[in-house]
Amino acid sequence: MSLQETLDRLALTVTPAVLDDAERVFDLEAAVDTHDFGDVDFTVDDIRDELEASDLAADTWLVSRADAPGGALIARALLEPRGGVEYRGQVAVHPEWRGRGIGSALARELEEGVRRRKPAGNAAEWPLLGFIQADQPGLTRWTERLGYVWSRRFLRMRIELNAPPPEPQWPAGITVRDFVLGQDERPLHDALDAAFTDHWGHVARPPEDLVARTQRSDFDPGLWHVAVEDGQIVATATNSTLPDGVGWVSGLGVIPSHRRRGLARAILLHSFGVFWRRGMTAVALGVDAESLTGATRLYESVGMRTVLAWDQVRKVVPWVGYSSTE
């Protein structure tokens, strides 16, 4: 059943998002996360940043009641192009409206969104990726019915800081400092790309994407740290703060030539120390459960523990040609 047929049956309507929809989207996503996880770790500004980075007309779908099109949202979907080689999709349905086919119809619409973006005659098969909470048989069966297969597990890890963290031990010749806006954008981009090139699922992003991150509402240059040797950035951490006051470690990486020297541990502990001095007593991060660099073991060794697991699911979307008469 098509999206429109599903919505007509339920007296619902679908429209693309506009920036002014940020609060409506936040209310929907907050209801979903409160129901599924018991808390909310994002803000209206985070949603607005997400919408500003999207092609709203082509890649967003908002579902609401047909008799109240500007009212509370029933569901939404978002398609995120990644480097011209893959797409990520999000589907959220209000808990009170689940089990009526809305999520499945939106998921199929995401596939059509991928196909519509393909240049005419391009027969390449592009992957569409999604994330579901791990160890939830109902969610797993749902994605399997839609044609998705499991591809990878990711963990959210967390530490409660009950005392000042240990001081980092830096290798000789290495210094650490905060990111300098207007100076470090390109060197940091290059260091991040080098650090993550051999990580599973890495997609190279243009320098402009990092510049856009510095324009987000959650950007704080005092939480972005770079380790430097002879003027070169060799390790990175591009951190932020979650709305519930938890420190969030992101972009923690070491360029290949400088691995196995304790730099990842040092910049992680440096990040903990900055959060602690700001009054934050908990820090979290996300990690590939099968990281080849041993990241999970590193995080466990400093006291972090897994609090949530996500499974990435994947579906290859074949290109389907349409004749001019169709």
PDB file of C-alpha atoms in Angstrom, residues 1-14 63-64 74-75 93 97 99-109:
ATOM      1  CA  MET A   1       0.000   0.000   0.000  1.00  0.00           C
ATOM      2  CA  SER A   2       1.370   3.410  -0.937  1.00  0.00           C
ATOM      3  CA  LEU A   3       1.960   6.180   1.583  1.00  0.00           C
ATOM      4  CA  GLN A   4      -0.976   8.175   0.260  1.00  0.00           C
ATOM      5  CA  GLU A   5      -3.324   5.181   0.395  1.00  0.00           C
ATOM      6  CA  THR A   6      -2.235   4.440   3.966  1.00  0.00           C
ATOM      7  CA  LEU A   7      -2.775   8.037   5.055  1.00  0.00           C
ATOM      8  CA  ASP A   8      -6.116   8.378   3.248  1.00  0.00           C
ATOM      9  CA  ARG A   9      -7.360   5.306   5.083  1.00  0.00           C
ATOM     10  CA  LEU A  10      -6.451   6.926   8.415  1.00  0.00           C
ATOM     11  CA  ALA A  11      -7.601  10.466   7.503  1.00  0.00           C
ATOM     12  CA  LEU A  12      -4.028  11.750   7.674  1.00  0.00           C
ATOM     13  CA  THR A  13      -2.017  13.989   5.394  1.00  0.00           C
ATOM     14  CA  VAL A  14       1.670  14.400   4.541  1.00  0.00           C
ATOM     15  CA  VAL A  63       2.348  13.322   8.851  1.00  0.00           C
ATOM     16  CA  SER A  64      -0.539  14.981  10.684  1.00  0.00           C
ATOM     17  CA  ILE A  74       1.678  11.773  13.983  1.00  0.00           C
ATOM     18  CA  ALA A  75       4.920  10.712  12.298  1.00  0.00           C
ATOM     19  CA  VAL A  93       5.855   7.313  14.635  1.00  0.00           C
ATOM     20  CA  TRP A  97      -0.281   5.660  16.275  1.00  0.00           C
ATOM     21  CA  GLY A  99       0.816  -0.650  14.355  1.00  0.00           C
ATOM     22  CA  ARG A 100      -1.252   0.970  11.579  1.00  0.00           C
ATOM     23  CA  GLY A 101       1.229   0.781   8.704  1.00  0.00           C
ATOM     24  CA  ILE A 102       2.414   4.401   8.868  1.00  0.00           C
ATOM     25  CA  GLY A 103       6.046   3.562   9.599  1.00  0.00           C
ATOM     26  CA  SER A 104       6.199   0.949   6.853  1.00  0.00           C
ATOM     27  CA  ALA A 105       4.691   3.329   4.314  1.00  0.00           C
ATOM     28  CA  LEU A 106       7.174   6.053   5.255  1.00  0.00           C
ATOM     29  CA  ALA A 107      10.064   3.580   5.009  1.00  0.00           C
ATOM     30  CA  ARG A 108       9.018   2.690   1.474  1.00  0.00           C
ATOM     31  CA  GLU A 109       8.778   6.395   0.668  1.00  0.00           C
TER      32      GLU A 109
END
